[in-house]
């Protein structure tokens, strides 16, 4: 399945479908943040985890009095600064935190564009990881090489499967959300292929 197809399909989902898809993608990205946090002592993965749980809750109970503004204020200081860390893991950590902020802004403003950007960020994380690996191995990381890399092909495939799942979910209930989360993490790895 080509990249354009997936993004086209995401655009055709309704507001709630886009929101749960973005949340499922963040489930796959969040452990990257945890690994970074463990390695550097920076940031609090449990804080991000609980904010993501709050987002799931807000999607399921849109009328609930959840203060997402407060969640955003908690997350912002936990976004690492690139200049402060000399390690590749900083990028996926920033991407995970930024995706979570996008999800929250999207829910606050009811802006579907924010949900779409989560899938783009996830794919960009994978692309950057592939480029990094290839450069380390002395290979040329051009667009074609990155696009055809098994990890990128896998990311595109997983995104396609998650879209299928969301399209077939029917009503979004706590049961269907539980099933989606389980499905998103079924392969036991993050979006860049690190074991959970």
mmCIF file of C-alpha atoms in Angstrom:
data_model
loop_
_atom_site.group_PDB
_atom_site.id
_atom_site.type_symbol
_atom_site.label_atom_id
_atom_site.label_comp_id
_atom_site.label_asym_id
_atom_site.label_seq_id
_atom_site.Cartn_x
_atom_site.Cartn_y
_atom_site.Cartn_z
ATOM 1 C CA UNK A 1 0.000 0.000 0.000
ATOM 2 C CA UNK A 2 1.486 3.360 -0.948
ATOM 3 C CA UNK A 3 1.947 6.264 1.410
ATOM 4 C CA UNK A 4 -0.524 8.502 -0.434
ATOM 5 C CA UNK A 5 -3.230 5.871 -0.090
ATOM 6 C CA UNK A 6 -2.881 5.710 3.673
ATOM 7 C CA UNK A 7 -3.010 9.469 4.141
ATOM 8 C CA UNK A 8 -5.923 9.731 1.731
ATOM 9 C CA UNK A 9 -7.727 7.054 3.728
ATOM 10 C CA UNK A 10 -7.004 8.874 7.001
ATOM 11 C CA UNK A 11 -8.515 12.077 5.573
ATOM 12 C CA UNK A 12 -11.694 10.159 4.782
ATOM 13 C CA UNK A 13 -12.145 8.939 8.373
ATOM 14 C CA UNK A 14 -14.517 10.844 10.625
ATOM 15 C CA UNK A 15 -13.362 13.003 13.540
ATOM 16 C CA UNK A 16 -13.503 10.271 16.196
ATOM 17 C CA UNK A 17 -11.908 7.685 13.935
ATOM 18 C CA UNK A 18 -9.003 10.056 13.270
ATOM 19 C CA UNK A 19 -8.667 10.675 17.010
ATOM 20 C CA UNK A 20 -8.501 6.984 17.955
ATOM 21 C CA UNK A 21 -6.098 6.250 15.095
ATOM 22 C CA UNK A 22 -3.753 9.015 16.303
ATOM 23 C CA UNK A 23 -3.981 7.683 19.867
ATOM 24 C CA UNK A 24 -3.176 4.136 18.722
ATOM 25 C CA UNK A 25 -0.105 5.409 16.838
ATOM 26 C CA UNK A 26 1.078 7.239 19.966
ATOM 27 C CA UNK A 27 0.739 3.963 21.908
ATOM 28 C CA UNK A 28 3.439 2.630 19.548
ATOM 29 C CA UNK A 29 5.634 5.736 19.906
ATOM 30 C CA UNK A 30 5.464 6.297 23.646
ATOM 31 C CA UNK A 31 7.869 3.486 24.657
ATOM 32 C CA UNK A 32 10.570 5.260 22.577
ATOM 33 C CA UNK A 33 10.208 8.134 25.045
ATOM 34 C CA UNK A 34 10.496 5.702 27.955
ATOM 35 C CA UNK A 35 13.753 4.263 26.619
ATOM 36 C CA UNK A 36 15.184 7.763 26.135
ATOM 37 C CA UNK A 37 14.067 8.791 29.614
ATOM 38 C CA UNK A 38 15.665 5.682 31.128
ATOM 39 C CA UNK A 39 18.936 6.334 29.296
ATOM 40 C CA UNK A 40 19.175 10.036 30.153
ATOM 41 C CA UNK A 41 17.216 10.495 33.361
ATOM 42 C CA UNK A 42 15.256 13.249 31.608
ATOM 43 C CA UNK A 43 11.482 13.406 31.523
ATOM 44 C CA UNK A 44 8.721 11.341 33.037
ATOM 45 C CA UNK A 45 7.228 8.578 30.929
ATOM 46 C CA UNK A 46 4.466 7.912 33.483
ATOM 47 C CA UNK A 47 3.307 11.498 33.050
ATOM 48 C CA UNK A 48 3.025 11.051 29.262
ATOM 49 C CA UNK A 49 1.357 7.676 29.783
ATOM 50 C CA UNK A 50 -1.288 9.142 32.061
ATOM 51 C CA UNK A 51 -1.883 12.064 29.656
ATOM 52 C CA UNK A 52 -2.450 9.607 26.818
ATOM 53 C CA UNK A 53 -4.918 7.702 29.025
ATOM 54 C CA UNK A 54 -6.708 10.992 29.684
ATOM 55 C CA UNK A 55 -6.944 11.566 25.913
ATOM 56 C CA UNK A 56 -8.490 8.111 25.392
ATOM 57 C CA UNK A 57 -10.980 8.996 28.137
ATOM 58 C CA UNK A 58 -11.800 12.337 26.505
ATOM 59 C CA UNK A 59 -12.430 10.575 23.173
ATOM 60 C CA UNK A 60 -14.766 8.093 24.846
ATOM 61 C CA UNK A 61 -16.488 10.714 27.020
ATOM 62 C CA UNK A 62 -16.339 13.945 25.007
ATOM 63 C CA UNK A 63 -18.562 15.786 27.498
ATOM 64 C CA UNK A 64 -16.356 14.933 30.484
ATOM 65 C CA UNK A 65 -14.811 17.852 32.350
ATOM 66 C CA UNK A 66 -11.254 16.765 31.583
ATOM 67 C CA UNK A 67 -8.860 19.727 31.548
ATOM 68 C CA UNK A 68 -6.571 19.034 28.599
ATOM 69 C CA UNK A 69 -4.981 22.477 28.966
ATOM 70 C CA UNK A 70 -3.548 21.305 32.289
ATOM 71 C CA UNK A 71 -2.227 18.129 30.634
ATOM 72 C CA UNK A 72 -0.487 20.205 27.954
ATOM 73 C CA UNK A 73 1.186 22.305 30.675
ATOM 74 C CA UNK A 74 2.485 19.103 32.308
ATOM 75 C CA UNK A 75 3.839 17.651 29.060
ATOM 76 C CA UNK A 76 5.585 20.713 27.628
ATOM 77 C CA UNK A 77 8.491 20.750 30.144
ATOM 78 C CA UNK A 78 8.984 17.027 29.430
ATOM 79 C CA UNK A 79 9.786 17.554 25.749
ATOM 80 C CA UNK A 80 13.564 17.147 25.433
ATOM 81 C CA UNK A 81 15.629 19.861 23.764
ATOM 82 C CA UNK A 82 17.716 18.489 20.913
ATOM 83 C CA UNK A 83 20.714 20.639 21.879
ATOM 84 C CA UNK A 84 20.825 19.135 25.388
ATOM 85 C CA UNK A 85 21.378 15.523 24.362
ATOM 86 C CA UNK A 86 23.957 13.978 22.106
ATOM 87 C CA UNK A 87 22.119 10.795 21.189
ATOM 88 C CA UNK A 88 19.803 9.626 18.443
ATOM 89 C CA UNK A 89 17.100 8.565 20.925
ATOM 90 C CA UNK A 90 16.304 12.235 21.506
ATOM 91 C CA UNK A 91 14.484 12.415 18.139
ATOM 92 C CA UNK A 92 11.953 9.620 18.730
ATOM 93 C CA UNK A 93 11.408 10.960 22.275
ATOM 94 C CA UNK A 94 10.641 14.446 20.933
ATOM 95 C CA UNK A 95 8.383 12.935 18.274
ATOM 96 C CA UNK A 96 6.424 10.914 20.863
ATOM 97 C CA UNK A 97 5.915 13.954 23.103
ATOM 98 C CA UNK A 98 5.069 16.225 20.148
ATOM 99 C CA UNK A 99 2.529 13.704 18.853
ATOM 100 C CA UNK A 100 0.870 13.598 22.247
ATOM 101 C CA UNK A 101 0.682 17.410 22.290
ATOM 102 C CA UNK A 102 -0.810 17.340 18.758
ATOM 103 C CA UNK A 103 -3.452 14.878 19.919
ATOM 104 C CA UNK A 104 -4.351 17.106 22.880
ATOM 105 C CA UNK A 105 -4.472 20.275 20.780
ATOM 106 C CA UNK A 106 -6.626 18.427 18.257
ATOM 107 C CA UNK A 107 -9.055 17.338 20.970
ATOM 108 C CA UNK A 108 -9.176 20.822 22.481
ATOM 109 C CA UNK A 109 -9.713 22.641 19.184
ATOM 110 C CA UNK A 110 -11.582 19.761 17.506
ATOM 111 C CA UNK A 111 -8.989 20.103 14.767
ATOM 112 C CA UNK A 112 -8.663 16.910 12.712
ATOM 113 C CA UNK A 113 -5.473 18.222 11.071
ATOM 114 C CA UNK A 114 -3.666 17.682 14.385
ATOM 115 C CA UNK A 115 -4.679 13.997 14.342
ATOM 116 C CA UNK A 116 -3.452 13.584 10.773
ATOM 117 C CA UNK A 117 -0.095 15.082 11.715
ATOM 118 C CA UNK A 118 0.421 12.304 14.289
ATOM 119 C CA UNK A 119 0.609 9.688 11.503
ATOM 120 C CA UNK A 120 3.003 11.935 9.593
ATOM 121 C CA UNK A 121 5.212 12.385 12.662
ATOM 122 C CA UNK A 122 5.256 8.617 13.249
ATOM 123 C CA UNK A 123 6.372 8.003 9.678
ATOM 124 C CA UNK A 124 8.981 10.763 9.936
ATOM 125 C CA UNK A 125 10.375 9.120 13.094
ATOM 126 C CA UNK A 126 10.814 5.876 11.172
ATOM 127 C CA UNK A 127 12.406 7.664 8.193
ATOM 128 C CA UNK A 128 14.877 9.470 10.446
ATOM 129 C CA UNK A 129 15.766 6.220 12.224
ATOM 130 C CA UNK A 130 16.411 4.472 8.899
ATOM 131 C CA UNK A 131 18.562 7.383 7.665
ATOM 132 C CA UNK A 132 20.523 7.296 10.904
ATOM 133 C CA UNK A 133 21.115 3.530 10.686
ATOM 134 C CA UNK A 134 22.100 3.667 7.026
ATOM 135 C CA UNK A 135 24.506 6.553 7.609
ATOM 136 C CA UNK A 136 26.126 4.688 10.501
ATOM 137 C CA UNK A 137 26.560 1.697 8.171
ATOM 138 C CA UNK A 138 28.025 3.967 5.481
ATOM 139 C CA UNK A 139 25.100 3.505 3.090
ATOM 140 C CA UNK A 140 23.414 6.235 1.077
ATOM 141 C CA UNK A 141 20.080 7.101 2.677
ATOM 142 C CA UNK A 142 18.223 8.657 -0.243
ATOM 143 C CA UNK A 143 14.418 8.860 -0.438
ATOM 144 C CA UNK A 144 14.117 5.669 -2.463
ATOM 145 C CA UNK A 145 16.285 3.669 -0.049
ATOM 146 C CA UNK A 146 14.315 4.965 2.934
ATOM 147 C CA UNK A 147 10.951 4.300 1.272
ATOM 148 C CA UNK A 148 11.915 0.758 0.307
ATOM 149 C CA UNK A 149 13.514 -0.080 3.652
ATOM 150 C CA UNK A 150 11.737 -3.015 5.388
ATOM 151 C CA UNK A 151 11.103 -0.903 8.507
ATOM 152 C CA UNK A 152 9.376 1.825 6.453
ATOM 153 C CA UNK A 153 7.403 -0.758 4.504
ATOM 154 C CA UNK A 154 6.360 -2.218 7.834
ATOM 155 C CA UNK A 155 5.340 1.188 9.224
ATOM 156 C CA UNK A 156 3.172 1.787 6.144
ATOM 157 C CA UNK A 157 1.674 -1.678 6.481
ATOM 158 C CA UNK A 158 0.907 -1.246 10.202
ATOM 159 C CA UNK A 159 -0.675 2.140 9.511
ATOM 160 C CA UNK A 160 -2.823 0.527 6.800
ATOM 161 C CA UNK A 161 -3.890 -2.244 9.189
ATOM 162 C CA UNK A 162 -4.730 0.265 11.919
ATOM 163 C CA UNK A 163 -6.832 2.249 9.434
ATOM 164 C CA UNK A 164 -8.641 -0.997 8.462
ATOM 165 C CA UNK A 165 -9.251 -1.712 12.131
ATOM 166 C CA UNK A 166 -10.587 1.792 12.804
ATOM 167 C CA UNK A 167 -12.812 1.713 9.685
ATOM 168 C CA UNK A 168 -14.358 -1.547 10.897
ATOM 169 C CA UNK A 169 -14.730 -0.568 14.535
ATOM 170 C CA UNK A 170 -18.296 0.640 14.288
ATOM 171 C CA UNK A 171 -19.189 2.590 17.415
ATOM 172 C CA UNK A 172 -16.273 3.775 19.467
ATOM 173 C CA UNK A 173 -16.777 2.239 22.917
ATOM 174 C CA UNK A 174 -14.403 1.338 25.718
ATOM 175 C CA UNK A 175 -14.484 -2.241 24.412
ATOM 176 C CA UNK A 176 -13.579 -1.316 20.830
ATOM 177 C CA UNK A 177 -10.876 1.060 22.091
ATOM 178 C CA UNK A 178 -9.398 -1.714 24.258
ATOM 179 C CA UNK A 179 -9.296 -3.966 21.210
ATOM 180 C CA UNK A 180 -7.645 -1.228 19.122
ATOM 181 C CA UNK A 181 -4.935 -0.607 21.755
ATOM 182 C CA UNK A 182 -4.239 -4.329 21.966
ATOM 183 C CA UNK A 183 -4.058 -4.540 18.171
ATOM 184 C CA UNK A 184 -1.678 -1.547 17.970
ATOM 185 C CA UNK A 185 0.790 -3.211 20.353
ATOM 186 C CA UNK A 186 0.295 -6.782 19.194
ATOM 187 C CA UNK A 187 3.656 -7.021 17.421
ATOM 188 C CA UNK A 188 5.417 -6.120 20.676
ATOM 189 C CA UNK A 189 7.510 -3.289 19.237
ATOM 190 C CA UNK A 190 7.566 0.472 18.862
ATOM 191 C CA UNK A 191 7.205 2.211 15.511
ATOM 192 C CA UNK A 192 10.982 2.091 15.050
ATOM 193 C CA UNK A 193 11.128 -1.630 15.786
ATOM 194 C CA UNK A 194 12.377 -1.541 19.379
ATOM 195 C CA UNK A 195 11.018 -4.329 21.563
ATOM 196 C CA UNK A 196 8.410 -3.238 24.087
#
